[in-house]
Amino acid sequence: MFDPQGPTLRELTVQALSSVEHGYDLLAPKFDHTPFRTPDRVLDEVAEVLHALGPFERGLDLCCGTGAGVDVLREVCRGRVTGVDFSAGMLTEARERSGAGDGEVAWVRGDALALPFGEAFDLLVSFGAFGHFLPRERPALFAEAFRVLRPGGSFVFPIGAPPPVRSRAYWMLLGFDTVMRVRNAVWRPPFVMYYLGFGLGTVSAELAGAGFEVSLRDLPGLGRRADGTPRARAVVATKPTAQES
């Protein structure tokens, strides 16, 4: 799962016994050498969708980590793009690896549930971060995404189809989530990181509740399941151009 430059088991254990923020500060120098980084093929598939929807002006990568999503924004946005994350360590790595000047990319430390921006962006993306939010927090997360988008702007992110209950992947993910729940029941501070429970139906309803108009785009390069349905889709949540008074 990890290449030789990735974290050791001891380092992962220390991270898992920390808070989410401090854990990612510790992991940041080696994060891109772990399977937690969003694969390039996922980024490329979402980039194709964004090229078809764009062009855009200003973009924001929500929970940007080491900045892989910011690279996608720089492809499809004509204006300055921004990465926001609550981990100072991840932002340091993002700034160093990007090679972008301050006029091209802004790196901002901030809480996704209380974003330090006004209505400033035409496009928001997020990759692999939703497992760090409990279900009760998602309405506030989506409300913040809605607030910082300009009318007509879109919030776009990939979502995978749930693995079949009888599959090895399902039981591996269920096992991981169970271990995390036990860990959080007996250890403080909590480390929120869950893989199951982010279903398309529920998420679409929550986005609609925040005011978005929701549509889907298939990501065919990520394959199809046995029944022919795509293994992953891009959710395109658009802020209406005319708001009801």
Short mmCIF file of C-alpha atoms in Angstrom, two decimals:
data_model
loop_
_atom_site.label_atom_id
_atom_site.label_comp_id
_atom_site.label_asym_id
_atom_site.label_seq_id
_atom_site.Cartn_x
_atom_site.Cartn_y
_atom_site.Cartn_z
CA MET A 1 0.00 0.00 0.00
CA PHE A 2 2.88 2.39 0.70
CA ASP A 3 6.02 3.04 -1.27
CA PRO A 4 9.41 3.08 0.48
CA GLN A 5 9.17 6.84 1.00
CA GLY A 6 5.85 6.54 2.79
CA PRO A 7 5.22 6.60 6.55
CA THR A 8 6.24 3.75 8.82
CA LEU A 9 3.73 1.78 10.87
CA ARG A 10 4.88 3.63 13.97
CA GLU A 11 4.33 7.00 12.28
CA LEU A 12 0.84 5.97 11.17
CA THR A 13 0.02 4.82 14.69
CA VAL A 14 1.11 8.14 16.18
CA GLN A 15 -0.98 9.94 13.57
CA ALA A 16 -4.04 7.82 14.29
CA LEU A 17 -3.78 8.57 18.02
CA SER A 18 -3.63 12.33 17.38
CA SER A 19 -6.35 14.80 16.45
CA VAL A 20 -7.21 15.00 12.76
CA GLU A 21 -5.39 18.33 12.40
CA HIS A 22 -2.22 17.29 14.21
CA GLY A 23 -2.28 13.88 12.57
CA TYR A 24 -2.17 15.46 9.14
CA ASP A 25 0.51 17.89 10.22
CA LEU A 26 2.61 14.84 11.08
CA LEU A 27 1.73 12.94 7.91
CA ALA A 28 2.13 15.88 5.54
CA PRO A 29 5.78 15.34 4.44
CA LYS A 30 4.97 11.78 3.35
CA PHE A 31 1.30 12.14 2.41
CA ASP A 32 1.88 11.97 -1.36
CA HIS A 33 3.51 8.56 -0.86
CA THR A 34 0.39 7.04 0.70
CA PRO A 35 -2.82 5.62 -0.83
CA PHE A 36 -4.72 8.44 0.88
CA ARG A 37 -3.70 10.87 -1.86
CA THR A 38 -6.34 11.08 -4.59
CA PRO A 39 -5.11 9.01 -7.57
CA ASP A 40 -4.16 10.91 -10.70
CA ARG A 41 -6.72 8.99 -12.76
CA VAL A 42 -9.52 10.35 -10.55
CA LEU A 43 -8.15 13.88 -10.87
CA ASP A 44 -7.88 13.50 -14.65
CA GLU A 45 -11.47 12.23 -14.98
CA VAL A 46 -12.85 15.12 -12.94
CA ALA A 47 -10.71 17.56 -14.93
CA GLU A 48 -12.39 16.34 -18.13
CA VAL A 49 -15.79 17.07 -16.64
CA LEU A 50 -14.66 20.53 -15.58
CA HIS A 51 -13.25 21.34 -19.02
CA ALA A 52 -16.67 20.52 -20.46
CA LEU A 53 -18.47 22.70 -17.89
CA GLY A 54 -16.04 25.65 -17.94
CA PRO A 55 -14.20 27.82 -18.33
CA PHE A 56 -14.28 29.26 -14.84
CA GLU A 57 -12.74 32.32 -13.25
CA ARG A 58 -11.84 31.84 -9.57
CA GLY A 59 -11.67 28.36 -8.03
CA LEU A 60 -11.38 26.92 -4.53
CA ASP A 61 -10.09 23.48 -3.50
CA LEU A 62 -11.91 22.66 -0.28
CA CYS A 63 -9.72 20.66 2.15
CA CYS A 64 -6.89 20.88 -0.36
CA GLY A 65 -4.28 18.75 1.44
CA THR A 66 -1.04 18.84 -0.52
CA GLY A 67 -2.71 20.59 -3.45
CA ALA A 68 -3.49 17.90 -6.04
CA GLY A 69 -6.93 19.42 -6.62
CA VAL A 70 -5.43 22.88 -6.99
CA ASP A 71 -3.49 21.56 -9.98
CA VAL A 72 -6.85 20.67 -11.57
CA LEU A 73 -8.21 24.15 -10.82
CA ARG A 74 -5.21 25.77 -12.48
CA GLU A 75 -6.12 23.88 -15.67
CA VAL A 76 -9.72 25.06 -15.83
CA CYS A 77 -9.75 28.47 -14.12
CA ARG A 78 -8.64 31.69 -15.78
CA GLY A 79 -8.32 33.60 -12.51
CA ARG A 80 -6.50 33.06 -9.25
CA VAL A 81 -7.22 29.80 -7.43
CA THR A 82 -7.18 29.04 -3.72
CA GLY A 83 -6.50 25.99 -1.58
CA VAL A 84 -7.93 25.91 1.93
CA ASP A 85 -7.09 23.37 4.63
CA PHE A 86 -6.95 23.33 8.42
CA SER A 87 -3.56 21.57 8.54
CA ALA A 88 -0.62 23.96 8.47
CA GLY A 89 1.67 21.04 7.62
CA MET A 90 -0.35 20.06 4.56
CA LEU A 91 -0.43 23.67 3.36
CA THR A 92 3.35 23.93 3.73
CA GLU A 93 3.79 20.84 1.55
CA ALA A 94 1.25 22.15 -0.96
CA ARG A 95 3.03 25.49 -1.24
CA GLU A 96 6.41 23.86 -1.74
CA ARG A 97 5.32 21.26 -4.29
CA SER A 98 3.18 23.58 -6.40
CA GLY A 99 5.90 26.00 -7.45
CA ALA A 100 3.16 28.58 -7.96
CA GLY A 101 3.60 32.23 -7.13
CA ASP A 102 1.32 34.13 -4.78
CA GLY A 103 -0.36 35.75 -7.77
CA GLU A 104 -1.43 32.34 -9.10
CA VAL A 105 -2.43 30.42 -5.97
CA ALA A 106 -3.45 31.46 -2.47
CA TRP A 107 -2.94 28.92 0.32
CA VAL A 108 -5.27 29.63 3.23
CA ARG A 109 -5.52 27.92 6.60
CA GLY A 110 -9.16 27.68 7.54
CA ASP A 111 -12.06 25.58 8.78
CA ALA A 112 -14.30 24.12 6.05
CA LEU A 113 -17.26 24.60 8.40
CA ALA A 114 -16.54 28.34 8.75
CA LEU A 115 -14.77 29.39 5.56
CA PRO A 116 -12.90 32.70 5.69
CA PHE A 117 -14.31 33.94 2.37
CA GLY A 118 -17.28 35.80 1.02
CA GLU A 119 -19.19 35.04 -2.18
CA ALA A 120 -15.98 34.86 -4.20
CA PHE A 121 -15.71 31.69 -6.29
CA ASP A 122 -17.08 30.30 -9.54
CA LEU A 123 -15.94 26.73 -8.88
CA LEU A 124 -15.34 24.61 -5.79
CA VAL A 125 -13.81 21.14 -5.86
CA SER A 126 -13.01 18.66 -3.14
CA PHE A 127 -11.22 15.30 -3.32
CA GLY A 128 -11.29 12.62 -0.65
CA ALA A 129 -12.12 14.84 2.33
CA PHE A 130 -15.72 14.01 3.16
CA GLY A 131 -14.86 11.09 5.43
CA HIS A 132 -13.51 13.64 7.90
CA PHE A 133 -16.98 15.09 8.47
CA LEU A 134 -19.65 13.41 10.53
CA PRO A 135 -23.10 13.15 8.94
CA ARG A 136 -24.43 15.83 11.28
CA GLU A 137 -21.72 18.23 10.04
CA ARG A 138 -22.40 17.87 6.33
CA PRO A 139 -25.36 20.31 6.16
CA ALA A 140 -23.10 23.03 7.58
CA LEU A 141 -20.31 22.04 5.18
CA PHE A 142 -22.61 22.25 2.16
CA ALA A 143 -24.12 25.51 3.41
CA GLU A 144 -20.62 27.02 3.53
CA ALA A 145 -19.88 25.77 0.00
CA PHE A 146 -23.12 27.38 -1.19
CA ARG A 147 -22.35 30.65 0.59
CA VAL A 148 -18.91 31.21 -0.95
CA LEU A 149 -19.99 30.41 -4.52
CA ARG A 150 -21.17 33.13 -6.84
CA PRO A 151 -24.61 32.60 -8.44
CA GLY A 152 -24.19 30.12 -11.28
CA GLY A 153 -21.06 28.65 -9.70
CA SER A 154 -20.62 24.92 -9.17
CA PHE A 155 -19.37 22.63 -6.42
CA VAL A 156 -17.93 19.52 -8.08
CA PHE A 157 -16.54 16.35 -6.52
CA PRO A 158 -16.22 12.65 -7.36
CA ILE A 159 -18.23 10.02 -5.55
CA GLY A 160 -17.76 6.29 -5.87
CA ALA A 161 -20.48 3.68 -6.10
CA PRO A 162 -20.79 1.68 -2.88
CA PRO A 163 -19.00 -1.67 -3.00
CA PRO A 164 -21.29 -4.71 -2.99
CA VAL A 165 -21.99 -6.02 0.50
CA ARG A 166 -20.48 -9.39 -0.40
CA SER A 167 -17.28 -7.88 -1.77
CA ARG A 168 -13.92 -7.88 -0.03
CA ALA A 169 -13.74 -4.09 -0.42
CA TYR A 170 -16.97 -3.59 1.52
CA TRP A 171 -15.79 -5.67 4.47
CA MET A 172 -12.38 -3.99 4.50
CA LEU A 173 -14.02 -0.56 4.65
CA LEU A 174 -16.53 -1.68 7.24
CA GLY A 175 -13.68 -3.08 9.33
CA PHE A 176 -11.74 0.18 9.09
CA ASP A 177 -14.80 2.24 10.08
CA THR A 178 -15.51 -0.08 13.00
CA VAL A 179 -11.94 0.22 14.28
CA MET A 180 -12.18 4.02 14.05
CA ARG A 181 -15.46 4.07 15.99
CA VAL A 182 -13.96 1.91 18.73
CA ARG A 183 -10.84 4.11 18.80
CA ASN A 184 -12.95 7.25 19.12
CA ALA A 185 -15.05 5.71 21.87
CA VAL A 186 -12.03 5.07 24.08
CA TRP A 187 -9.47 7.69 23.03
CA ARG A 188 -9.39 11.47 22.88
CA PRO A 189 -9.05 13.55 20.86
CA PRO A 190 -11.19 11.87 18.20
CA PHE A 191 -9.85 11.13 14.74
CA VAL A 192 -12.75 11.35 12.30
CA MET A 193 -12.07 9.32 9.17
CA TYR A 194 -14.79 7.04 7.83
CA TYR A 195 -15.16 5.48 4.40
CA LEU A 196 -18.77 4.26 4.39
CA GLY A 197 -21.89 6.38 4.87
CA PHE A 198 -21.31 8.96 2.12
CA GLY A 199 -24.05 7.72 -0.21
CA LEU A 200 -25.14 9.49 -3.37
CA GLY A 201 -28.83 9.65 -2.46
CA THR A 202 -28.28 11.14 0.97
CA VAL A 203 -25.62 13.56 -0.23
CA SER A 204 -27.77 14.75 -3.15
CA ALA A 205 -30.64 15.45 -0.76
CA GLU A 206 -28.33 17.35 1.60
CA LEU A 207 -26.95 19.45 -1.25
CA ALA A 208 -30.49 20.24 -2.42
CA GLY A 209 -31.34 21.20 1.15
CA ALA A 210 -28.47 23.70 1.06
CA GLY A 211 -29.99 25.28 -2.07
CA PHE A 212 -28.01 23.56 -4.84
CA GLU A 213 -29.33 22.17 -8.09
CA VAL A 214 -27.71 18.74 -8.41
CA SER A 215 -26.73 16.81 -11.54
CA LEU A 216 -24.34 13.94 -12.21
CA ARG A 217 -21.64 13.19 -14.77
CA ASP A 218 -20.29 9.69 -15.32
CA LEU A 219 -16.55 9.13 -14.94
CA PRO A 220 -16.16 6.32 -17.50
CA GLY A 221 -12.39 6.08 -17.22
CA LEU A 222 -12.81 4.70 -13.70
CA GLY A 223 -14.65 1.64 -14.99
CA ARG A 224 -18.09 0.10 -14.65
CA ARG A 225 -19.64 -2.38 -12.28
CA ALA A 226 -21.01 -5.77 -13.33
CA ASP A 227 -24.48 -4.25 -13.89
CA GLY A 228 -23.06 -1.64 -16.29
CA THR A 229 -23.37 1.33 -13.95
CA PRO A 230 -20.30 3.54 -13.49
CA ARG A 231 -17.96 2.91 -10.60
CA ALA A 232 -17.78 6.65 -9.99
CA ARG A 233 -19.59 9.84 -10.93
CA ALA A 234 -18.91 13.52 -10.55
CA VAL A 235 -21.51 15.37 -8.53
CA VAL A 236 -22.16 18.83 -10.01
CA ALA A 237 -23.99 21.00 -7.46
CA THR A 238 -24.81 24.40 -8.96
CA LYS A 239 -25.87 27.55 -7.14
CA PRO A 240 -28.91 28.98 -8.96
CA THR A 241 -28.40 32.30 -10.70
CA ALA A 242 -31.67 33.74 -9.41
CA GLN A 243 -32.44 33.34 -5.73
CA GLU A 244 -35.99 33.43 -4.49
CA SER A 245 -36.65 36.25 -2.08
#
